[in-house]
């Protein structure tokens, strides 16, 4: 069986070959950690957005939408803490000129020691057979204990250095552990510097500090600064939410893993404004609701889990991630954060404008607390692609790659094939498409054998293929084939809309 790295490579090349995801500006050899969505990728993305928007905005009468600009007043990012604290500790190797995240270099080093422990454990298990007790071995074997205490000491020092922004301390760990550059093999390191992840640019034609603006690193701040505009014009009462889908930008240095970690990506965020003191109740409620959103789509429960943050950001009083089992293992797909009144309070003090809510029932003003749900759309696309990618051997010994994308998210809902390119069959196929194309994304295809046409649609994840043959001319019926079961049925043309609609309508996800 192929290992998960091979499967990941296959998914990446499949995504390119079938028009889901292309490297950005590929003819110029691409741009690191930036990708474009092709004809099928954009449809998949739009369907995910629609499902999210429906479940957040349409289904909740106290949640409304917003589309704030990417560019914001630079003071926004001072108030939010991003100018001072949204950074990674970076170090350069003077010989290879390669730049690394200092904490990643240390983590990889600890990973290597951990691998040595695992090797010892495997060897011992073989040696002792059934009598082997792993826990006893790990806590009594001197060599293993030595490795473990080395890991623990390095980890304690690293966590402390990061918490205290002690860049010299971080560098010293690398020097003391004699960590070498994976490319040059040398230990010739620069100082560790904090590198801000925000992209900056100049507003206007004259460059000065005051004209520096940033591409937003999260969509949330557009919601915070508009909080009162929306509340006053919608007359919503706490608790209420504001939802937004939009681009965000981060100058990520460690940017491998395809569309998992990007420099330009899309977030789907919702800020829920609640009465102070009630935040934990809403935090728990949104955690459960958000998990149910993924399961409702058919993503299996065992591929999803919560992961509580060990170190809370200074503004949070609770934070958990929803993690998905990607080909490279469990990783964050969404964060649920209880952000207290930090953001509204900070904007109030930096802008000098009151950002308080008047609670008419309690007859008091207060700064609401915020529980946010923040997911990465690109990570969701990767989750759907990797969960859907299936290689199958069929009964006749042939094989197929089928993308078992939930029909509600599939880029193309139905493909229509005239059996031959003549005898009036193409005209009937086009007439059917004309009647359905405003309801579903349809595709017309007349090239190659029907078998080859099926394979191409399987690879894209099209739930239905419909063949128009000579009998159609007499009986007004067509053959509809379902993607996963490959079952074929003869049905009247006039029933096609209802059959396809029932399977692909996002309404079916809400019942
Ligand atoms: N407003 C809160 C916030 O931005 P975050 O945990 O930094 O929180 C939220 O980001 C989500 O955005 C993550 O769970 C992830 O899905 C997505 N995300 C963050 N950085 C990303 C990147 N560089 N590339 C792709 N998605 C990213």
XYZ file of C-alpha atoms and ligand atoms in Angstrom:
538
model
C 0.000 0.000 0.000
C 1.190 3.497 -0.814
C 2.385 5.542 2.170
C 0.740 8.824 3.082
C 3.509 10.876 1.454
C 2.908 9.081 -1.868
C -0.831 9.584 -1.543
C -0.307 13.281 -0.868
C 1.861 13.563 -4.002
C -0.818 11.783 -6.025
C -3.517 14.148 -4.739
C -1.387 17.179 -5.658
C -0.780 15.955 -9.187
C -4.415 14.864 -9.585
C -5.555 18.314 -8.448
C -3.425 19.849 -11.188
C -4.276 17.362 -13.929
C -8.017 17.769 -13.425
C -8.219 21.541 -13.114
C -8.584 21.938 -9.349
C -5.347 23.659 -8.266
C -2.413 25.045 -10.274
C 0.838 26.534 -8.978
C 0.608 30.327 -9.298
C 2.292 31.852 -12.363
C 3.600 28.417 -13.278
C 5.163 29.494 -16.570
C 7.623 31.503 -14.444
C 8.293 28.423 -12.272
C 5.601 29.301 -9.735
C 5.604 31.436 -6.619
C 6.315 29.732 -3.329
C 3.166 28.925 -1.313
C 0.801 30.666 -3.725
C -1.699 28.666 -5.786
C -4.491 29.305 -8.303
C -7.795 27.461 -8.428
C -8.756 26.063 -11.829
C -12.177 25.519 -13.376
C -13.096 22.707 -10.984
C -11.305 24.114 -7.944
C -13.226 27.378 -8.095
C -16.571 25.543 -8.287
C -15.617 23.356 -5.318
C -14.522 26.416 -3.367
C -17.731 28.306 -4.185
C -19.835 25.331 -3.085
C -17.978 25.153 0.244
C -18.493 28.892 0.712
C -22.223 28.552 -0.031
C -22.602 25.743 2.475
C -20.770 27.738 5.139
C -22.714 30.946 4.396
C -26.019 29.065 4.472
C -25.210 27.406 7.772
C -23.943 30.604 9.418
C -25.992 33.458 7.950
C -29.139 31.917 6.472
C -29.792 29.452 9.279
C -29.232 31.934 12.126
C -31.420 35.002 12.214
C -28.977 36.704 14.597
C -25.953 36.337 12.284
C -25.408 38.684 9.350
C -22.694 38.976 6.722
C -20.016 41.537 5.938
C -17.489 42.114 3.179
C -14.821 44.444 4.563
C -11.906 45.731 2.463
C -8.550 43.937 2.561
C -6.738 47.225 3.158
C -7.406 48.867 6.502
C -6.108 51.877 8.402
C -2.618 50.932 9.681
C -3.629 51.740 13.270
C -5.931 48.708 13.085
C -2.893 46.445 13.194
C -1.203 48.400 15.946
C -4.333 48.065 18.095
C -4.825 44.373 17.326
C -1.234 43.612 18.351
C -0.180 42.380 14.896
C 2.458 45.084 14.331
C 4.266 44.223 17.574
C 3.604 40.552 18.050
C 2.602 38.749 14.838
C 6.021 37.343 14.081
C 8.113 34.194 13.746
C 11.683 33.817 15.089
C 13.936 33.345 12.057
C 17.577 32.366 11.713
C 19.796 32.198 8.603
C 22.590 29.784 7.863
C 25.523 31.899 6.645
C 26.836 29.204 4.296
C 23.683 27.937 2.575
C 21.957 31.349 2.924
C 18.817 29.375 3.815
C 16.373 30.867 6.298
C 14.619 28.765 8.951
C 12.160 29.218 11.759
C 14.362 28.790 14.832
C 11.638 26.941 16.764
C 11.148 24.529 13.829
C 14.857 23.710 13.708
C 14.735 22.891 17.418
C 11.516 20.887 17.075
C 13.017 18.854 14.228
C 16.067 18.175 16.376
C 13.848 16.963 19.218
C 11.993 14.817 16.677
C 15.272 13.127 15.754
C 16.000 12.268 19.395
C 12.459 10.992 19.736
C 13.024 8.753 16.690
C 16.081 7.292 18.463
C 13.886 6.448 21.457
C 11.360 4.744 19.192
C 14.123 2.703 17.582
C 15.287 1.509 21.011
C 11.701 0.613 21.937
C 11.181 -1.411 18.754
C 14.482 -3.241 19.281
C 13.607 -4.022 22.907
C 10.105 -5.200 21.998
C 11.658 -7.661 19.569
C 14.169 -8.807 22.160
C 11.713 -9.330 25.037
C 8.741 -10.600 23.017
C 5.469 -11.020 24.939
C 7.094 -10.062 28.251
C 7.777 -6.529 26.947
C 6.174 -3.636 28.807
C 6.766 -0.413 26.914
C 5.947 1.960 29.747
C 8.305 0.211 32.179
C 11.019 0.145 29.526
C 10.661 3.869 28.784
C 10.846 4.768 32.477
C 13.729 2.479 33.455
C 16.089 2.093 30.513
C 18.968 4.481 31.087
C 19.685 5.333 27.472
C 16.011 6.055 26.733
C 15.676 8.104 29.915
C 18.757 10.090 28.912
C 17.263 10.893 25.507
C 13.931 11.822 27.082
C 15.441 14.173 29.645
C 17.421 15.866 26.856
C 14.160 16.460 24.933
C 12.405 17.737 28.063
C 15.200 20.177 28.905
C 15.382 21.579 25.371
C 11.614 21.894 25.191
C 11.400 23.730 28.524
C 14.095 26.166 27.425
C 12.439 26.728 24.041
C 8.970 27.403 25.486
C 10.513 29.834 28.005
C 12.583 31.651 25.368
C 9.541 32.051 23.088
C 7.297 33.226 25.936
C 9.919 35.831 26.954
C 10.769 36.795 23.330
C 14.349 35.875 24.209
C 15.897 35.521 20.755
C 19.455 35.085 22.125
C 18.179 32.266 24.316
C 16.584 30.588 21.306
C 19.838 30.853 19.347
C 21.808 29.456 22.281
C 19.665 26.296 22.238
C 20.605 25.779 18.575
C 24.301 26.369 19.316
C 24.338 24.151 22.435
C 22.551 21.306 20.653
C 24.993 21.675 17.713
C 22.138 21.782 15.226
C 23.446 21.903 11.652
C 21.847 23.371 8.535
C 20.174 20.506 6.637
C 21.512 21.933 3.342
C 25.097 23.067 4.031
C 25.692 20.882 7.095
C 27.347 23.860 8.788
C 26.654 25.379 12.215
C 27.430 28.889 11.055
C 24.269 30.701 12.189
C 23.198 34.354 12.246
C 21.348 35.949 15.152
C 17.668 35.029 15.587
C 15.371 37.872 14.494
C 11.662 38.351 14.917
C 10.175 38.496 11.418
C 6.731 40.045 11.112
C 4.361 37.933 9.008
C 2.367 40.834 7.613
C 2.932 41.947 4.023
C 3.359 45.692 3.889
C 3.091 48.145 1.036
C 2.913 51.899 0.497
C -0.290 53.857 0.168
C 0.078 56.787 -2.218
C 3.223 57.813 -4.028
C 5.392 59.093 -1.201
C 7.068 56.543 0.985
C 7.139 57.244 4.710
C 6.349 55.343 7.878
C 2.890 56.831 8.055
C 2.039 55.600 4.534
C 2.872 51.965 5.274
C -0.217 49.810 5.087
C -0.679 46.052 5.410
C -2.494 43.298 3.606
C -4.761 41.937 6.328
C -3.408 38.793 8.039
C -6.913 37.861 9.258
C -10.387 38.948 8.207
C -11.541 39.316 11.822
C -10.373 42.915 12.291
C -12.701 44.121 9.511
C -15.534 42.743 11.635
C -14.320 44.305 14.893
C -13.978 47.813 13.464
C -17.440 47.530 11.870
C -19.064 46.051 14.938
C -21.141 49.124 15.817
C -21.953 49.996 12.181
C -23.521 46.584 11.745
C -25.174 46.496 15.172
C -26.780 49.910 14.785
C -27.990 49.386 11.206
C -29.255 45.843 11.810
C -30.546 46.605 15.335
C -29.399 43.143 16.404
C -29.234 42.415 20.101
C -26.419 40.615 21.905
C -25.788 37.743 21.363
C -25.347 38.226 17.629
C -22.759 37.355 15.022
C -21.059 38.834 11.965
C -19.745 36.436 9.325
C -17.269 37.107 6.559
C -15.437 35.253 3.808
C -12.316 36.857 2.407
C -8.656 36.794 1.530
C -5.922 37.027 4.145
C -2.155 37.225 3.665
C 0.770 35.971 5.737
C 4.400 35.930 4.756
C 4.872 32.324 5.871
C 8.475 31.142 5.735
C 7.849 27.466 6.257
C 5.453 27.031 3.406
C 5.445 23.519 2.076
C 2.412 21.247 2.142
C 0.586 22.474 -0.963
C -2.522 24.551 -0.125
C -2.288 23.826 3.605
C -0.005 26.754 4.435
C -0.242 29.611 1.969
C 0.921 33.185 1.730
C -2.426 34.212 0.210
C -5.423 32.297 1.480
C -9.086 32.620 2.257
C -10.712 32.617 5.675
C -14.325 32.091 6.665
C -14.720 33.762 10.034
C -17.601 34.528 12.344
C -17.360 36.787 15.386
C -20.106 36.186 17.930
C -20.669 39.101 20.320
C -21.872 37.986 23.738
C -22.539 39.339 27.187
C -19.382 39.317 29.373
C -19.441 36.240 31.584
C -21.420 34.156 29.072
C -18.478 33.489 26.761
C -17.726 29.934 27.920
C -21.291 28.801 27.253
C -21.095 30.145 23.673
C -17.579 28.812 23.230
C -18.808 25.286 23.993
C -21.861 25.718 21.810
C -19.885 26.941 18.788
C -17.321 24.179 19.181
C -20.061 21.566 18.863
C -21.872 23.373 16.032
C -18.714 23.741 14.003
C -17.709 20.112 14.445
C -21.211 19.075 13.325
C -20.770 21.182 10.157
C -17.923 18.957 8.954
C -19.627 15.721 9.966
C -22.836 16.853 8.229
C -20.904 16.868 4.964
C -19.907 13.254 5.408
C -16.377 13.797 6.726
C -15.944 10.888 9.177
C -15.943 11.641 12.912
C -12.714 9.700 13.420
C -10.898 12.047 11.027
C -11.835 15.080 13.147
C -10.827 16.024 16.665
C -10.468 18.976 19.001
C -7.087 20.149 20.184
C -6.933 22.611 23.071
C -4.212 25.296 22.862
C -1.546 24.768 25.505
C -0.378 28.386 25.528
C -3.254 30.837 25.246
C -2.689 34.105 23.378
C -2.739 37.094 25.731
C -6.247 38.083 24.590
C -7.878 34.643 24.817
C -9.487 32.899 27.769
C -10.097 29.671 25.813
C -8.992 28.361 22.418
C -9.370 25.026 20.655
C -8.650 23.893 17.144
C -10.674 21.500 15.073
C -8.092 19.236 13.492
C -8.593 17.082 10.403
C -6.628 13.981 9.528
C -4.862 15.269 6.373
C -2.470 12.985 4.441
C 0.368 14.449 6.564
C -1.524 13.715 9.817
C -3.895 15.619 12.108
C -3.587 19.375 11.511
C -5.644 22.477 12.313
C -8.473 23.286 9.932
C -10.373 25.740 12.152
C -9.821 27.666 15.357
C -12.541 28.412 17.917
C -11.342 31.237 20.131
C -12.834 33.063 23.067
C -11.162 36.462 22.517
C -12.666 38.273 25.519
C -13.154 42.047 24.965
C -9.528 42.436 23.895
C -10.062 43.530 20.272
C -13.002 45.870 20.812
C -11.260 47.307 23.888
C -8.000 47.855 21.987
C -9.765 49.543 19.057
C -11.693 51.718 21.459
C -8.547 52.895 23.188
C -6.447 53.417 20.008
C -9.218 55.093 17.976
C -10.694 57.044 20.875
C -14.189 56.046 19.614
C -16.671 54.292 21.903
C -17.295 50.709 20.812
C -19.807 49.763 23.464
C -23.153 48.106 23.233
C -26.188 49.407 25.041
C -28.094 46.524 26.563
C -31.654 47.861 26.836
C -32.867 44.981 28.995
C -30.116 45.396 31.584
C -30.072 49.172 30.988
C -26.274 49.251 30.852
C -23.394 49.812 28.432
C -20.688 47.214 28.034
C -17.992 45.991 25.674
C -19.200 42.610 24.429
C -16.987 39.561 24.651
C -16.263 37.707 21.419
C -16.247 34.035 20.535
C -14.878 33.508 17.036
C -14.962 30.577 14.659
C -12.201 30.894 12.095
C -11.660 28.363 9.327
C -9.341 28.229 6.356
C -11.189 27.679 3.093
C -8.083 26.359 1.332
C -7.555 23.816 4.132
C -11.166 22.735 3.689
C -10.560 22.269 -0.059
C -7.526 20.124 0.807
C -9.575 18.140 3.336
C -12.279 17.452 0.744
C -9.775 16.577 -1.986
C -7.766 14.246 0.219
C -10.793 12.579 1.759
C -12.410 12.098 -1.657
C -9.435 10.740 -3.570
C -10.056 7.004 -4.087
C -8.270 4.431 -6.213
C -10.498 1.465 -7.070
C -9.981 -1.846 -8.817
C -13.145 -2.795 -10.658
C -14.654 -6.246 -11.153
C -13.274 -6.520 -14.690
C -9.741 -5.932 -13.327
C -9.486 -2.363 -14.640
C -8.905 0.509 -12.251
C -10.288 3.993 -11.787
C -9.530 7.072 -9.731
C -12.760 8.498 -8.401
C -13.141 11.685 -6.386
C -15.922 10.833 -3.946
C -16.672 14.499 -3.298
C -19.980 15.015 -1.450
C -22.439 15.635 -4.347
C -23.464 18.976 -2.806
C -19.873 20.203 -3.185
C -18.999 18.529 -6.503
C -17.798 21.056 -9.115
C -19.891 19.568 -11.940
C -23.229 18.054 -10.943
C -24.034 16.183 -14.156
C -22.288 15.463 -17.462
C -24.310 14.805 -20.612
C -23.046 12.472 -23.307
C -24.659 11.933 -26.703
C -23.751 8.341 -27.639
C -22.675 9.550 -31.094
C -22.044 12.999 -32.541
C -24.913 12.719 -35.046
C -28.537 11.592 -35.580
C -29.897 14.457 -33.486
C -28.408 13.128 -30.205
C -26.141 16.159 -29.538
C -29.146 18.450 -30.011
C -31.183 16.554 -27.390
C -28.241 16.649 -24.951
C -27.903 20.409 -25.401
C -31.641 20.940 -24.974
C -31.560 19.025 -21.661
C -28.584 21.108 -20.511
C -30.351 24.331 -21.476
C -33.240 23.363 -19.213
C -31.026 22.476 -16.245
C -28.005 24.783 -16.420
C -29.396 27.488 -14.210
C -30.076 24.923 -11.484
C -26.821 22.958 -11.687
C -23.382 23.172 -13.207
C -23.703 20.872 -16.262
C -21.091 19.663 -18.724
C -21.438 18.558 -22.337
C -18.986 15.986 -23.669
C -19.077 14.126 -27.010
C -15.466 13.007 -27.477
C -14.177 9.426 -26.929
C -16.006 6.281 -25.865
C -18.637 6.485 -23.128
C -16.260 4.473 -20.857
C -13.496 7.072 -21.223
C -15.978 9.879 -20.643
C -17.112 8.162 -17.421
C -13.502 7.902 -16.211
C -12.852 11.596 -16.804
C -15.953 12.581 -14.832
C -15.105 10.111 -12.032
C -11.727 11.823 -11.732
C -13.422 15.205 -11.318
C -16.044 13.855 -8.912
C -19.157 14.423 -11.068
C -21.998 12.577 -9.277
C -24.069 11.849 -12.416
C -23.385 11.038 -16.058
C -26.319 10.981 -18.464
C -26.156 9.231 -21.828
C -28.478 10.127 -24.685
C -28.800 7.244 -27.200
C -30.926 6.321 -30.214
C -33.758 4.972 -28.031
C -34.035 8.438 -26.486
C -35.385 9.664 -29.829
C -38.414 7.398 -29.381
C -38.955 6.982 -25.639
C -37.715 10.336 -24.265
C -35.623 8.400 -21.729
C -31.897 8.554 -20.950
C -29.409 6.424 -19.003
C -28.240 7.994 -15.763
C -25.158 6.565 -14.063
C -24.262 7.245 -10.445
C -20.573 7.927 -9.701
C -19.864 5.811 -6.602
C -22.036 2.742 -7.211
C -21.665 3.035 -11.030
C -25.280 1.858 -11.190
C -27.139 2.763 -14.351
C -30.868 3.411 -14.690
C -33.141 4.364 -17.524
C -35.213 7.420 -16.567
C -37.531 9.874 -18.373
C -35.813 13.138 -19.362
C -38.437 15.102 -17.451
C -37.413 13.454 -14.168
C -33.702 14.330 -14.463
C -33.997 17.689 -12.694
C -35.634 16.119 -9.640
C -33.233 13.148 -9.459
C -30.081 15.267 -9.710
C -31.519 18.066 -7.552
C -32.347 15.738 -4.680
C -28.730 14.557 -4.469
C -26.877 17.824 -4.980
C -29.025 20.410 -3.199
C -27.290 21.767 -0.078
C -30.710 21.751 1.602
C -30.246 18.012 2.098
C -27.355 18.804 4.474
C -29.653 20.641 6.842
C -32.398 18.036 7.348
N -8.918 35.345 13.379
C -8.277 34.227 13.971
C -7.261 33.619 13.119
O -6.895 34.138 12.072
P -5.710 31.508 12.971
O -5.730 30.264 13.812
O -4.424 32.211 12.798
O -6.821 32.450 13.614
C -7.571 30.631 11.393
O -6.280 31.177 11.536
C -7.592 29.605 10.279
O -7.078 30.172 9.073
C -6.710 28.381 10.544
O -7.406 27.409 11.295
C -6.409 27.899 9.139
O -7.458 27.070 8.672
C -6.404 29.177 8.324
N -5.011 29.614 8.061
C -4.209 30.314 8.880
N -3.014 30.526 8.296
C -3.070 29.949 7.065
C -2.155 29.837 5.973
N -0.954 30.394 6.018
N -2.555 29.164 4.863
C -3.795 28.616 4.804
N -4.706 28.709 5.785
C -4.349 29.360 6.916
